[in-house]
Every structure is written in C-alpha cells, then in structure tokens.
mmCIF file of C-alpha atoms and ligand atoms in Angstrom:
data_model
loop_
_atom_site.group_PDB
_atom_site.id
_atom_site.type_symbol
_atom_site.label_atom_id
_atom_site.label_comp_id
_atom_site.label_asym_id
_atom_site.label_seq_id
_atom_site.Cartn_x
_atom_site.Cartn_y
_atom_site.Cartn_z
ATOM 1 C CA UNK K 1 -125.234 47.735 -113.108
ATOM 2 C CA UNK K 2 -128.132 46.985 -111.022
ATOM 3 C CA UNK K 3 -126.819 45.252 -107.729
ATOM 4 C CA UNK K 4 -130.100 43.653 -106.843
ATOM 5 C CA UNK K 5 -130.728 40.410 -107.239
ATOM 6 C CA UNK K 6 -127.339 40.260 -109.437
ATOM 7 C CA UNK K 7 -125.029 37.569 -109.981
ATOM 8 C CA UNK K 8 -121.557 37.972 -109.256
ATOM 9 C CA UNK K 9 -120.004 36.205 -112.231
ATOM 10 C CA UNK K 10 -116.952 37.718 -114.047
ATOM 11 C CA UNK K 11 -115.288 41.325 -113.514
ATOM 12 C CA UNK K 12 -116.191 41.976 -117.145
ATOM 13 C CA UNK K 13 -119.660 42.835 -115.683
ATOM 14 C CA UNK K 14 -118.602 45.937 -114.044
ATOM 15 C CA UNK K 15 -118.453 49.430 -115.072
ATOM 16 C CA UNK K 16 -115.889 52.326 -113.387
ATOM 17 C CA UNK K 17 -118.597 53.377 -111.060
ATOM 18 C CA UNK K 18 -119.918 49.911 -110.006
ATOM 19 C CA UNK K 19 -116.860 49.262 -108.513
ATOM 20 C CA UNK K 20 -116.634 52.886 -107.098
ATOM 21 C CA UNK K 21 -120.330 52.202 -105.546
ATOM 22 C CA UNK K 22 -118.504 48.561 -104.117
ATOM 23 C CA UNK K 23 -115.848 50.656 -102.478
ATOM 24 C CA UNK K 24 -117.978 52.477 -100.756
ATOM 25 C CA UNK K 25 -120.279 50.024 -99.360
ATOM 26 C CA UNK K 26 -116.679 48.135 -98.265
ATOM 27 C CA UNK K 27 -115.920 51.463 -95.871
ATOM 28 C CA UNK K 28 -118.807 51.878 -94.882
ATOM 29 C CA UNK K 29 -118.188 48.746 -93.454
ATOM 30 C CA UNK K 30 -115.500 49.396 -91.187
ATOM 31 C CA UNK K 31 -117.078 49.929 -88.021
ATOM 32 C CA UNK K 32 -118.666 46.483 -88.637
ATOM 33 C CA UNK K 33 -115.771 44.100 -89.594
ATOM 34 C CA UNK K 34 -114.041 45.871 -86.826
ATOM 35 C CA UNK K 35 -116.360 45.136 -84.217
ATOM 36 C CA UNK K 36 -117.310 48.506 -83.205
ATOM 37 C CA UNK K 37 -121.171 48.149 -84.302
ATOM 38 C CA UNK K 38 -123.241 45.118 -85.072
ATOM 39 C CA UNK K 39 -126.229 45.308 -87.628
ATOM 40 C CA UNK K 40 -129.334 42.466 -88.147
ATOM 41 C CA UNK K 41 -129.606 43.729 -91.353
ATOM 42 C CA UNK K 42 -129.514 40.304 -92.878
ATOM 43 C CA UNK K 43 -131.171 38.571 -89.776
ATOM 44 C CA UNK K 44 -132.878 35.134 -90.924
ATOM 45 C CA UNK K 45 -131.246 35.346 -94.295
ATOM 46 C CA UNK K 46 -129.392 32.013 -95.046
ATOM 47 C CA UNK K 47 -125.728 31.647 -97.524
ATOM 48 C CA UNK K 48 -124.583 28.144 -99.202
ATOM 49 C CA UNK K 49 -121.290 28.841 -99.203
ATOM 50 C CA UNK K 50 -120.429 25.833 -101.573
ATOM 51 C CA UNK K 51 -116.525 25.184 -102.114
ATOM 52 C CA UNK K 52 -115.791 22.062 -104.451
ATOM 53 C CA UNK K 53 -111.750 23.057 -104.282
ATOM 54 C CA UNK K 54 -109.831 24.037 -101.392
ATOM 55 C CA UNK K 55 -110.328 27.418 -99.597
ATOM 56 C CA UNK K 56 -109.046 28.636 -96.364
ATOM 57 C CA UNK K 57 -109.851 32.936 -96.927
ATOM 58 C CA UNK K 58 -112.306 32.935 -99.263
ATOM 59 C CA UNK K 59 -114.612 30.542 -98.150
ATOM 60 C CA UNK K 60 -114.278 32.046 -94.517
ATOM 61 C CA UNK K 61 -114.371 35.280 -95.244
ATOM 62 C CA UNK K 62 -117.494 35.156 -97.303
ATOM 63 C CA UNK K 63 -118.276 33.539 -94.079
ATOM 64 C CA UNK K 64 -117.947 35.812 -91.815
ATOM 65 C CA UNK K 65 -118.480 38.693 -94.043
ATOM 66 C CA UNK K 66 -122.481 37.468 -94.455
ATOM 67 C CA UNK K 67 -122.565 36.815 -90.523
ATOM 68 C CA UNK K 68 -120.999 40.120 -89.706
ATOM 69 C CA UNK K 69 -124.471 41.525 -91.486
ATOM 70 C CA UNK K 70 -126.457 39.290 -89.242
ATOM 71 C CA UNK K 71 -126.957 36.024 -91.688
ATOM 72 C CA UNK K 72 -126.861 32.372 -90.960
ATOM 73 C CA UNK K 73 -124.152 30.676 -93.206
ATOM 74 C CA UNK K 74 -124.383 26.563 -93.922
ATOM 75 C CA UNK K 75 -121.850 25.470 -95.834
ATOM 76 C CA UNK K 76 -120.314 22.222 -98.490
ATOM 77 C CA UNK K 77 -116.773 22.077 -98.115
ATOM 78 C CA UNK K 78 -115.865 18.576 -99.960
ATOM 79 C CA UNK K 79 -117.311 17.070 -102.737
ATOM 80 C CA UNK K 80 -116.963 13.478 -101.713
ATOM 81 C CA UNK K 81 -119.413 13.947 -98.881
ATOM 82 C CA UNK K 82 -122.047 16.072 -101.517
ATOM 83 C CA UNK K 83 -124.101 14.234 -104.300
ATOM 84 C CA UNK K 84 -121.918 15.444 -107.152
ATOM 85 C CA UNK K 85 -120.171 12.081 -106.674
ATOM 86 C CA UNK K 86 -123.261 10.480 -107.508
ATOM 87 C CA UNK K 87 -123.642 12.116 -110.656
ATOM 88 C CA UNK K 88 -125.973 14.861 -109.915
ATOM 89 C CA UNK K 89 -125.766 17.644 -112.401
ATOM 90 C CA UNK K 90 -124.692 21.165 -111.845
ATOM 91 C CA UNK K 91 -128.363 22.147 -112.346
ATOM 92 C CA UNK K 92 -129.960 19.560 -110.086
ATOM 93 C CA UNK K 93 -127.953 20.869 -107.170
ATOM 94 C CA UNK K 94 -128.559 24.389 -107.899
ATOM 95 C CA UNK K 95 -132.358 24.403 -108.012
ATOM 96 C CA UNK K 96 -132.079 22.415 -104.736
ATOM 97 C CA UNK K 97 -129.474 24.643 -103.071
ATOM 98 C CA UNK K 98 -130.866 27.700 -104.046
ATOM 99 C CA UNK K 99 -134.366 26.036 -102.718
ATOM 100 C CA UNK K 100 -132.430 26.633 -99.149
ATOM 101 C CA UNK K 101 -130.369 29.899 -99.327
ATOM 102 C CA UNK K 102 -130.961 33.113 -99.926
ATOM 103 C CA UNK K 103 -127.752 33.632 -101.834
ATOM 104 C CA UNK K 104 -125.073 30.992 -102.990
ATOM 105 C CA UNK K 105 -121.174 31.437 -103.232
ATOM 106 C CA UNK K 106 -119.740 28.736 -105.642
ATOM 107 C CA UNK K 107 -116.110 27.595 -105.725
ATOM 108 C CA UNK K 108 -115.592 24.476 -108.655
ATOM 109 C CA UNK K 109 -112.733 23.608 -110.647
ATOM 110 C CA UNK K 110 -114.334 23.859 -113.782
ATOM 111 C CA UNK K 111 -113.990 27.316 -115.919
ATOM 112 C CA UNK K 112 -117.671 28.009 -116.831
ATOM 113 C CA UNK K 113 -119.140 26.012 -113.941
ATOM 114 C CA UNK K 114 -120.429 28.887 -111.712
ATOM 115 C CA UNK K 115 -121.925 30.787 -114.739
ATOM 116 C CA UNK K 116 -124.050 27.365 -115.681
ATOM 117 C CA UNK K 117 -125.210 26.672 -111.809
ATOM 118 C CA UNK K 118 -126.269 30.637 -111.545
ATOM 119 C CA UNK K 119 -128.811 29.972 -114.528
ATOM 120 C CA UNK K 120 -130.814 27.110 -113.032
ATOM 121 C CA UNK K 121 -130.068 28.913 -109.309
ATOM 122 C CA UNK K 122 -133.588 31.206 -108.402
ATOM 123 C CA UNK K 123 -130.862 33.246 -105.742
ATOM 124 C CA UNK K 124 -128.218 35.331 -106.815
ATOM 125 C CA UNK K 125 -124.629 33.145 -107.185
ATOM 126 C CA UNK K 126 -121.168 34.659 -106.782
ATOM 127 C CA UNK K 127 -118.544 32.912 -108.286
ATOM 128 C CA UNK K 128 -115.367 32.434 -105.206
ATOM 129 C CA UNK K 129 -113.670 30.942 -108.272
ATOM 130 C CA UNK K 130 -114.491 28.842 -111.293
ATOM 131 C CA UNK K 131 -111.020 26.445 -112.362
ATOM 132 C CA UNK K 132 -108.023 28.824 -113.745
ATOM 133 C CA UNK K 133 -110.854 31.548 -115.239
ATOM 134 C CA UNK K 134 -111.935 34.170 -112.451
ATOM 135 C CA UNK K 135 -112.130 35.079 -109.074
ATOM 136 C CA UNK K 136 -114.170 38.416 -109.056
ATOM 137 C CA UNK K 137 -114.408 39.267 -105.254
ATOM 138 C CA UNK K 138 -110.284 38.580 -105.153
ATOM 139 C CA UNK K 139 -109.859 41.111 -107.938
ATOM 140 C CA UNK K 140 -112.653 43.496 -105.872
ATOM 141 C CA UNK K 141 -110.463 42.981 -102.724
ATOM 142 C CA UNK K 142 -106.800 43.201 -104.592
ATOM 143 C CA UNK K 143 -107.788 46.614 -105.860
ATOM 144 C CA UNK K 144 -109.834 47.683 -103.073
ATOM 145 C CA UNK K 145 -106.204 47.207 -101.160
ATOM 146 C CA UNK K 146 -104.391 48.549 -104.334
ATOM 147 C CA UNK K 147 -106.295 51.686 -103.965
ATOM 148 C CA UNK K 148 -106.048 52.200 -99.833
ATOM 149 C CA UNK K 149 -102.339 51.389 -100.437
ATOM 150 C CA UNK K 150 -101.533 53.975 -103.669
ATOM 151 C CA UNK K 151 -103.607 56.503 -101.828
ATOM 152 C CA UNK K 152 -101.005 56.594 -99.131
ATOM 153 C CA UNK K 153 -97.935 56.572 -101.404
ATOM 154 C CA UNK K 154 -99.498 59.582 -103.290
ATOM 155 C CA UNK K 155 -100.367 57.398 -106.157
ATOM 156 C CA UNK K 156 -103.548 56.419 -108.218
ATOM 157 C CA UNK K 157 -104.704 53.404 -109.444
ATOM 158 C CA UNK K 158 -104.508 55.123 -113.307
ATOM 159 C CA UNK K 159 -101.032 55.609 -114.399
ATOM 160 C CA UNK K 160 -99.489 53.229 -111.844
ATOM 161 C CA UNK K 161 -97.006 50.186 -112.430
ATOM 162 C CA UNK K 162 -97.702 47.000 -111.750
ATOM 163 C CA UNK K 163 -95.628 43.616 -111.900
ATOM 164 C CA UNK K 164 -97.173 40.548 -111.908
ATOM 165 C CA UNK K 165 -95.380 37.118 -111.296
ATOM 166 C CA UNK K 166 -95.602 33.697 -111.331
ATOM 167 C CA UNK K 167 -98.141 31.314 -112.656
ATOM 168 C CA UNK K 168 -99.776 34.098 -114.556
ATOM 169 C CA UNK K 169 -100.944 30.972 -117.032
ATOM 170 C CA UNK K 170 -102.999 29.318 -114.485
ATOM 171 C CA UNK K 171 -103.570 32.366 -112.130
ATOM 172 C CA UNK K 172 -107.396 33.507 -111.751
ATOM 173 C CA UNK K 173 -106.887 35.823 -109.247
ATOM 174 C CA UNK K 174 -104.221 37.561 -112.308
ATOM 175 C CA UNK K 175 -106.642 36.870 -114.845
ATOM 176 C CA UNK K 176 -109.537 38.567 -113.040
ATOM 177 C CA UNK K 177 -107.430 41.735 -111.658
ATOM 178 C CA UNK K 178 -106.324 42.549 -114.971
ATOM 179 C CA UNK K 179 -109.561 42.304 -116.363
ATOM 180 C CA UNK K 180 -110.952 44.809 -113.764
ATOM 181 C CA UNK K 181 -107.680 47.112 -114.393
ATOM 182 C CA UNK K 182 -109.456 47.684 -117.891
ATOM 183 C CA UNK K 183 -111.572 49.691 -116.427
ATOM 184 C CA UNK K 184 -108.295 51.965 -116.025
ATOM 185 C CA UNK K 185 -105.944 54.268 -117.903
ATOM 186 C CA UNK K 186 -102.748 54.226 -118.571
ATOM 187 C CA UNK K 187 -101.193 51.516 -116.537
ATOM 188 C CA UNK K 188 -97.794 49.820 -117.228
ATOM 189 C CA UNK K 189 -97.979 45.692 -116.838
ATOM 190 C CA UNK K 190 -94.789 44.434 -116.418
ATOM 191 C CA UNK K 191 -95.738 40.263 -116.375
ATOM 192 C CA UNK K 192 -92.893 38.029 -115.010
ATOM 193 C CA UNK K 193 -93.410 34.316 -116.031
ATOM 194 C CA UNK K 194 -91.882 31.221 -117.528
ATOM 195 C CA UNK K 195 -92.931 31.442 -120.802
ATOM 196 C CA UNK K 196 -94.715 28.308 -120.745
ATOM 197 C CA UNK K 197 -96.700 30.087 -117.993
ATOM 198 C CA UNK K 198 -97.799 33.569 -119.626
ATOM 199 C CA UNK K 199 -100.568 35.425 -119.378
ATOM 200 C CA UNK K 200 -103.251 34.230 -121.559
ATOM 201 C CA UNK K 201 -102.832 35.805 -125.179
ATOM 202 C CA UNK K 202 -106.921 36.911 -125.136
ATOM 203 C CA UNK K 203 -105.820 38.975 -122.339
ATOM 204 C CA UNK K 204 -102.586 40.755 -122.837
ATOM 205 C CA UNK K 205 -104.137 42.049 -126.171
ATOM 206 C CA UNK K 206 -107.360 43.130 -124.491
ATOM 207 C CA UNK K 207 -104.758 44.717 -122.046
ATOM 208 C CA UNK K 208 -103.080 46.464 -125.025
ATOM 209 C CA UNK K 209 -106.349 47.417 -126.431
ATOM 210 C CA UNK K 210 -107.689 49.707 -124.246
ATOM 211 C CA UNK K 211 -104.466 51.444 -124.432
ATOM 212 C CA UNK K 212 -101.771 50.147 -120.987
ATOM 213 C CA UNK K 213 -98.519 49.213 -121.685
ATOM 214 C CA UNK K 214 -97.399 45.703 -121.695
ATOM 215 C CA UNK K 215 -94.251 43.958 -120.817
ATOM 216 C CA UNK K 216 -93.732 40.190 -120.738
ATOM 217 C CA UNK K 217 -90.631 38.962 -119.452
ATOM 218 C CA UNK K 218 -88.354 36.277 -117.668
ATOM 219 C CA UNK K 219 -85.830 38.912 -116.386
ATOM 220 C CA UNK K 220 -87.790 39.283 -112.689
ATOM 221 C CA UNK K 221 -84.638 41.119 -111.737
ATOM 222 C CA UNK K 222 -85.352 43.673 -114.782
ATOM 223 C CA UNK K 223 -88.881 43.519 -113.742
ATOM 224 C CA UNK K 224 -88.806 44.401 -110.582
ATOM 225 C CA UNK K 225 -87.944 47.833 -111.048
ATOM 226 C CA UNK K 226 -90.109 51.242 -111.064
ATOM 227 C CA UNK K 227 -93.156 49.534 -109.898
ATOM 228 C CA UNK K 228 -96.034 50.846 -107.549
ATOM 229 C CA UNK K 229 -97.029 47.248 -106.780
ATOM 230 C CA UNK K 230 -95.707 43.417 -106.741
ATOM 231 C CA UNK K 231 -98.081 41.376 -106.731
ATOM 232 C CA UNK K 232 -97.172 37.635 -106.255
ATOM 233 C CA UNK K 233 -98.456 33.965 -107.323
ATOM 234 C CA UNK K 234 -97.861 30.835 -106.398
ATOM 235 C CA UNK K 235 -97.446 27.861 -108.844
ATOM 236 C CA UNK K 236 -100.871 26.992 -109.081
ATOM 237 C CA UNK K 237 -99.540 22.876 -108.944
ATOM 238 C CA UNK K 238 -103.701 21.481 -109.130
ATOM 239 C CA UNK K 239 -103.478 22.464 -112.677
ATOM 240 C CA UNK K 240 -101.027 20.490 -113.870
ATOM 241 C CA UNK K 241 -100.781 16.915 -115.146
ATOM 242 C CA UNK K 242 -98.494 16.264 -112.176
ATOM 243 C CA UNK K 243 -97.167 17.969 -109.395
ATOM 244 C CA UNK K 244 -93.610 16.511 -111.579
ATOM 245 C CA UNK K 245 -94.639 19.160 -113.897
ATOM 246 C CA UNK K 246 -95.467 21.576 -111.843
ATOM 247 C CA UNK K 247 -91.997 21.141 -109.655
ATOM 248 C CA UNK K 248 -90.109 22.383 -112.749
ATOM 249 C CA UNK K 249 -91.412 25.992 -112.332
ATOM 250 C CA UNK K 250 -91.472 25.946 -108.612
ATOM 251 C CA UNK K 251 -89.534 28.545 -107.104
ATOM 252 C CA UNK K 252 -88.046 29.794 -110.126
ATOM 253 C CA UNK K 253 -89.000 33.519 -109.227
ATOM 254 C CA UNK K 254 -88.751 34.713 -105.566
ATOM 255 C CA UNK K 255 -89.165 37.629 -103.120
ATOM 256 C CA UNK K 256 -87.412 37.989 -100.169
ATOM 257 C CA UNK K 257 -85.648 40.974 -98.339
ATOM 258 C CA UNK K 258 -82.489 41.460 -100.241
ATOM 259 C CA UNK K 259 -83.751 41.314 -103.648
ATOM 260 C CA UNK K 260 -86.977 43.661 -102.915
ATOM 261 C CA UNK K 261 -83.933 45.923 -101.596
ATOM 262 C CA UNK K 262 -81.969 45.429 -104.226
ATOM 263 C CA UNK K 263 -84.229 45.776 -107.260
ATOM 264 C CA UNK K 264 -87.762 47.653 -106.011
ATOM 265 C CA UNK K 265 -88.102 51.021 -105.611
ATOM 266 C CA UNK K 266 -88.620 51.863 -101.942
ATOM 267 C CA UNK K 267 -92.320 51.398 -100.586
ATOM 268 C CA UNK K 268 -93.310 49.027 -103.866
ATOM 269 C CA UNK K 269 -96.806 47.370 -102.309
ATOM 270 C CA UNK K 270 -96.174 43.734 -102.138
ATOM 271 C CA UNK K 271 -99.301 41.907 -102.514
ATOM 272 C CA UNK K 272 -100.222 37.946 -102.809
ATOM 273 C CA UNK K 273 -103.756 36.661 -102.698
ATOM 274 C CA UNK K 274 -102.485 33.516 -100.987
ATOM 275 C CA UNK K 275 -101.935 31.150 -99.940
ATOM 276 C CA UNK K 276 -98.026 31.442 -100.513
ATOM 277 C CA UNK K 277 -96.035 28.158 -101.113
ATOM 278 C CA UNK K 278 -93.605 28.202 -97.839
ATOM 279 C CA UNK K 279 -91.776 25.238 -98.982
ATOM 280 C CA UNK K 280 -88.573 25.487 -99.166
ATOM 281 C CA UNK K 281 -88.683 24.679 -102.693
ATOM 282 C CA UNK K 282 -91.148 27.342 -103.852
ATOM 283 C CA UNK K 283 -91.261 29.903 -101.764
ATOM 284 C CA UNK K 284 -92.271 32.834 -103.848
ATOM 285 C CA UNK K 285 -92.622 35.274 -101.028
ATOM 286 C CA UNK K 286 -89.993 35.058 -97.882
ATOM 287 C CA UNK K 287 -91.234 34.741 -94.543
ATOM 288 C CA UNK K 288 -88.013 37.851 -94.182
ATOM 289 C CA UNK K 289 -90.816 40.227 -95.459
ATOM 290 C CA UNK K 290 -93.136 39.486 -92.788
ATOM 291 C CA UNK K 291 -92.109 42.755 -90.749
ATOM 292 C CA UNK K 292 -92.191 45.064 -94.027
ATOM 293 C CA UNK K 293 -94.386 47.997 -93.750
ATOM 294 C CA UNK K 294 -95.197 47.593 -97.592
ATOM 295 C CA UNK K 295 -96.335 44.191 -97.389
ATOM 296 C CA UNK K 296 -99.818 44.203 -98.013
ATOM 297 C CA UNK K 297 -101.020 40.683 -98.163
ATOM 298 C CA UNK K 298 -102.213 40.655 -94.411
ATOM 299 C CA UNK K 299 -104.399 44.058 -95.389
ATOM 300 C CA UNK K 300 -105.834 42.484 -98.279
ATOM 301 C CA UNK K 301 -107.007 39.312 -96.434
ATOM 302 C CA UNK K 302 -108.591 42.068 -94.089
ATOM 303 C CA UNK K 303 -109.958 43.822 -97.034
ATOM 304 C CA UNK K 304 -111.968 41.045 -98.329
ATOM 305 C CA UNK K 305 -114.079 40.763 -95.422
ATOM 306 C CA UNK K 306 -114.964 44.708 -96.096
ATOM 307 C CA UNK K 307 -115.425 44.256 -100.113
ATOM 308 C CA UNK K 308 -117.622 40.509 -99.854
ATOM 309 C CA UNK K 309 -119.805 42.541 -97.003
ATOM 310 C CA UNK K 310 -120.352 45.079 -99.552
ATOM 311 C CA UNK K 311 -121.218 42.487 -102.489
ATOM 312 C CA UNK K 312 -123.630 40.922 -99.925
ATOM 313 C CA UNK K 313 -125.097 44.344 -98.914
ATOM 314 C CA UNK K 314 -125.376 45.359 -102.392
ATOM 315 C CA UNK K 315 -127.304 42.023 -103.582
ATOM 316 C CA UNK K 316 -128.959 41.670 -101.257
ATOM 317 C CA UNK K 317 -130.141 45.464 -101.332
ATOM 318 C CA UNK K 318 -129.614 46.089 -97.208
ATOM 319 C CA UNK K 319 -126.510 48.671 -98.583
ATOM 320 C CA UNK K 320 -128.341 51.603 -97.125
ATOM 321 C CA UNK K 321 -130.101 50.305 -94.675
ATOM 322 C CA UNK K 322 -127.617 48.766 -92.485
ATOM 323 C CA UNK K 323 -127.085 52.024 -90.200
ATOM 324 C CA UNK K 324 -130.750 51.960 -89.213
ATOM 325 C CA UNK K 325 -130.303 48.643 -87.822
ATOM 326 C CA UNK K 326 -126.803 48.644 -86.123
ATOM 327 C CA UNK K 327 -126.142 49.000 -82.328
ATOM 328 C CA UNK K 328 -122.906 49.255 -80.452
ATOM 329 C CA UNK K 329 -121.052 46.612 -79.737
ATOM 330 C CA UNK K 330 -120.840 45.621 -75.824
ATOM 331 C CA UNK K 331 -117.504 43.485 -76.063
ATOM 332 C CA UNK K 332 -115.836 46.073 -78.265
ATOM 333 C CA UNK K 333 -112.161 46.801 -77.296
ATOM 334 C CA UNK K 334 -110.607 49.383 -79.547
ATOM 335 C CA UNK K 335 -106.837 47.270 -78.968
ATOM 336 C CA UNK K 336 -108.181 44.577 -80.830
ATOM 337 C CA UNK K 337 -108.175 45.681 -84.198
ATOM 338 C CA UNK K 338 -105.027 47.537 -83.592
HETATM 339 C C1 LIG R 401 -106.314 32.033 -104.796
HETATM 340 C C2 LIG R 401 -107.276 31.140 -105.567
HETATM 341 O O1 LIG R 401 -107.922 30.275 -104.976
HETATM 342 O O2 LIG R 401 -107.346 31.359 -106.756
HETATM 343 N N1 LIG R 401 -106.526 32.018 -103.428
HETATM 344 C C3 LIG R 401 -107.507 32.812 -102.903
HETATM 345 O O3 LIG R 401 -108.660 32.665 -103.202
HETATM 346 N N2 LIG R 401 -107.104 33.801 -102.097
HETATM 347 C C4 LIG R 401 -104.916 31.903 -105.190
HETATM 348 C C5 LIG R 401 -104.244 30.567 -105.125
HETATM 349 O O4 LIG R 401 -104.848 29.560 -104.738
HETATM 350 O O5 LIG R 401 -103.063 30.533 -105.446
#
C-alpha cells in the first residue's frame, strides 16, 4: 500500500510486505524510543489524539510515540467535556479537528465510527479502536512482539500455535490479530471461550479459508497445550447489558503459575494487550507470572511505542528521513532502558 497520506483503518488493508515495511520502520526506531538519539523529524507537526472510551497505553503511547519524532500532541480524553454531547456529528468534528492536526488518532465505541470520521477528516485518521470491531496498531504491536519473541524460541510466525482466550466475542484486539494472521500460513488457532463468547463466525471461516487450522473449545486445560503463544483477554464488561451479565463469565478461564506449568509447553509466550482484570474475581492473568521470562505483555506495551512511531513515520512520509535529522541524546544513560 502506499503509506502516505493513508488512513489507518482495519488490518484488512495490509498486504505481507506492508507489514514487513512497518517492522522495519519499528527497529529502526530503537535508538529513539530508547533514548539514545532524538530526531525533529516531525517538528511543528500537531496529533489529535481523540479517545471517546477509556485508554491508559494506547492513547499514551501514540502519545509519546508522535513526540518521540519531535511532534506536538493535544489531546480529547472524555466526551462529556467535547461537543459530541451537544449533538455534533461525527463529520462536524472531523472537518474541525482535522482543521487543527496534522494527523488524528480516533478511539469511539461505535464499530464503523473511525472509518465515517476519516472520510470527512482532510488528515490521515488511525483508528486506536472503533467499539468491539478493530484495533489495527494493537494487532501491528501483538505481532511485532509475536515475531521478536518466536524469533528467539527458533520459531516463525507461519506454522506456529496460537491459543486465544477469553472474551474472544467482544475482543478487538482478537478480532484484529487474527485478521492480520491471514496474511500467514499454516497456523493452528486453538480459541478458548464460553460459547456464548466465540469468535465471530465471519471470522473463524475466513480463518479456515485461507487454509489454518481451527479449534474452538471450552476445555482451556486441553487448550493450553503445544502452543507457541497464549495470548490473554479480559472480559470486555463495557459491552454488556450489565456488568450482572458480564460477572457470569468473569474469571471463568485463568493463568497463573501452576497451571502454565502444568499444561504449557515450556517457554509458551504469554501475551495480553491489557489492561488485565486484577480482581480477585476475574483475574485472567496472575500477578505469580510477573517474574516469568516468557511473559511478554510488558515487551509488547514497549513494542507499541516502536510500531505507532513507525505508522507515524510512514504517514507522515519522514520514514527515511529521520536519521538525517537525529542527534545524540545528552541525558542518555544506557541503565535506563535496561
Ligand atoms: C484493549 C482495547 O482497548 O481493546 N486495550 C488496549 O488497547 N491495549 C483491550 C481491552 O481493553 O481489554
């Protein structure tokens, strides 16, 4: 795809070698996120990072990511204090947003929503995730990590295993990381839900489709084993009619020491895209893990910064200009990113 200029909508716009080209913008990266070189390359260039639902990572590492490249960010965190709650229209706020920034991230609850404010937007608009349908940069980042992590356990991301659990229903971070995994051969899904909460149908056959085997299951103890990767969801509780609902599926599947002992093969990556539901009554991924050496989730969170700089850089077409600009870092300590 071109990169210029380009909206960041669904996964379903990328080919195998976009996301190669995104991967290697992200290490390219490195010496940047890490603090070891600065760049201006996106000096006086303004994001409206606009988040309508809650966001701790995403929101701040789109952040940081665009001021890392030497942007300004100004951001709308909660819709009661912006003029949606007066009725303005999706459109109305994107011409007059995109009047101000020279690229937009969107987070709304609606499926669909980003994709309508991108066409009345004159700057490019990545979606940080649109209601339960996708969260591109999340499924950039998750196999960005997935990659880095395989790479070190011999493995590739074609051929490898991967469980899934959870809220796969509701999940957009699942929905848009299996999505991208079409791209891929030969992988083996093994998806651990309630039933009530499965993987959309549209998807498991699109899955089947282009040829990787599926398994759906409630056995997590059955389908835990052989995998490559675990990668874990919370009960995604704003998407029910009641949190009363969503209490009945609420820690019904969970990770902790013993059972990843018991039932993983050794060095299964354990991924999450957070956050993860500590409460006692959910928690899907024990604090007991924290230590692991194949917990991942802490990487990935650092791997977003990498991938969004590399959306950013690729938009915004600065990708390979950024050495040009950079100069060392005065403050640098090499113990800090240790
Ligand atoms: C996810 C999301 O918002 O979809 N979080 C994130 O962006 N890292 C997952 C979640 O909220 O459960």
């Amino acid at each position: 795809m071109e990169f210029r200029g380009a909206h960041i909508l669904s996964v379903k716009q990328f080919v195998r070698e976009d996301i190669d080209r995104i991967f290697e913008v992200a290490d390219s990266m490195e010496p940047f996120a890490h603090r070891e070189r600065m760049t201006k390359a996106l000096d006086g260039a303004i994001l409206g990072n606009m988040f309508f639902e809650p966001s701790t990572r995403t929101r701040v590492s789109f952040g940081c990511a665009f001021n890392l490249l030497g942007g300004h960010v100004r951001e709308t965190t909660d819709v009661k204090s912006s003029s949606i709650t007066k009725g303005e229209s999706l459109y109305d706020t994107a011409r007059v947003i995109s009047g101000y920034s020279d690229v937009i991230v969107m987070r709304h609850p609606q499926s669909g929503s980003v994709a309508e404010f991108a066409k009345a937007s004159r700057v490019p608009v990545i979606n940080g995730g649109d209601g339960p349908n996708e969260h591109p940069s999340q499924a950039l980042l998750d196999l960005y990590t997935i990659r880095k992590e395989l790479t070190s356990n011999a493995r590739s991301i074609d051929g490898m295993h991967i469980a899934m659990v959870g809220d796969l229903k509701h999940g957009r971070t699942v929905h848009s990381l299996s999505q991208l995994l079409l791209l891929y051969k030969n992988i083996t899904f093994t998806l651990i839900s309630p039933t009530e909460l499965r993987m959309p149908e549209d998807i498991v056959s699109d899955l089947k489709a282009s040829g990787h085997q599926v398994v759906e299951t409630e056995d997590m103890e059955a389908g835990l084993k052989d995998n490559d990767t675990v990668y874990l969801t919370r009960i995604q509780e704003e998407r029910f009619e009641s949190k009363l609902e969503a209490d009945i599926y609420r820690g019904r599947f969970r990770l902790n020491q013993a059972i990843y002992t018991r039932h993983c093969q050794p060095n299964t990556v354990i991924m999450h895209p957070l956050p993860r539901d500590s409460r006692e009554e959910a928690n899907e991924l024990d604090n007991d893990l924290n230590q692991h050496p194949s917990l991942a989730i802490f990487r990935q969170t650092d791997n977003g910064v990498l991938v969004r700089m590399a959306l950013f850089a690729l938009i915004l077409d600065v990708a390979d200009k950024i050495d040009r600009s950079a100069s060392e870092v005065a403050w640098y300590t090499e113990s800090r990113f240790e």
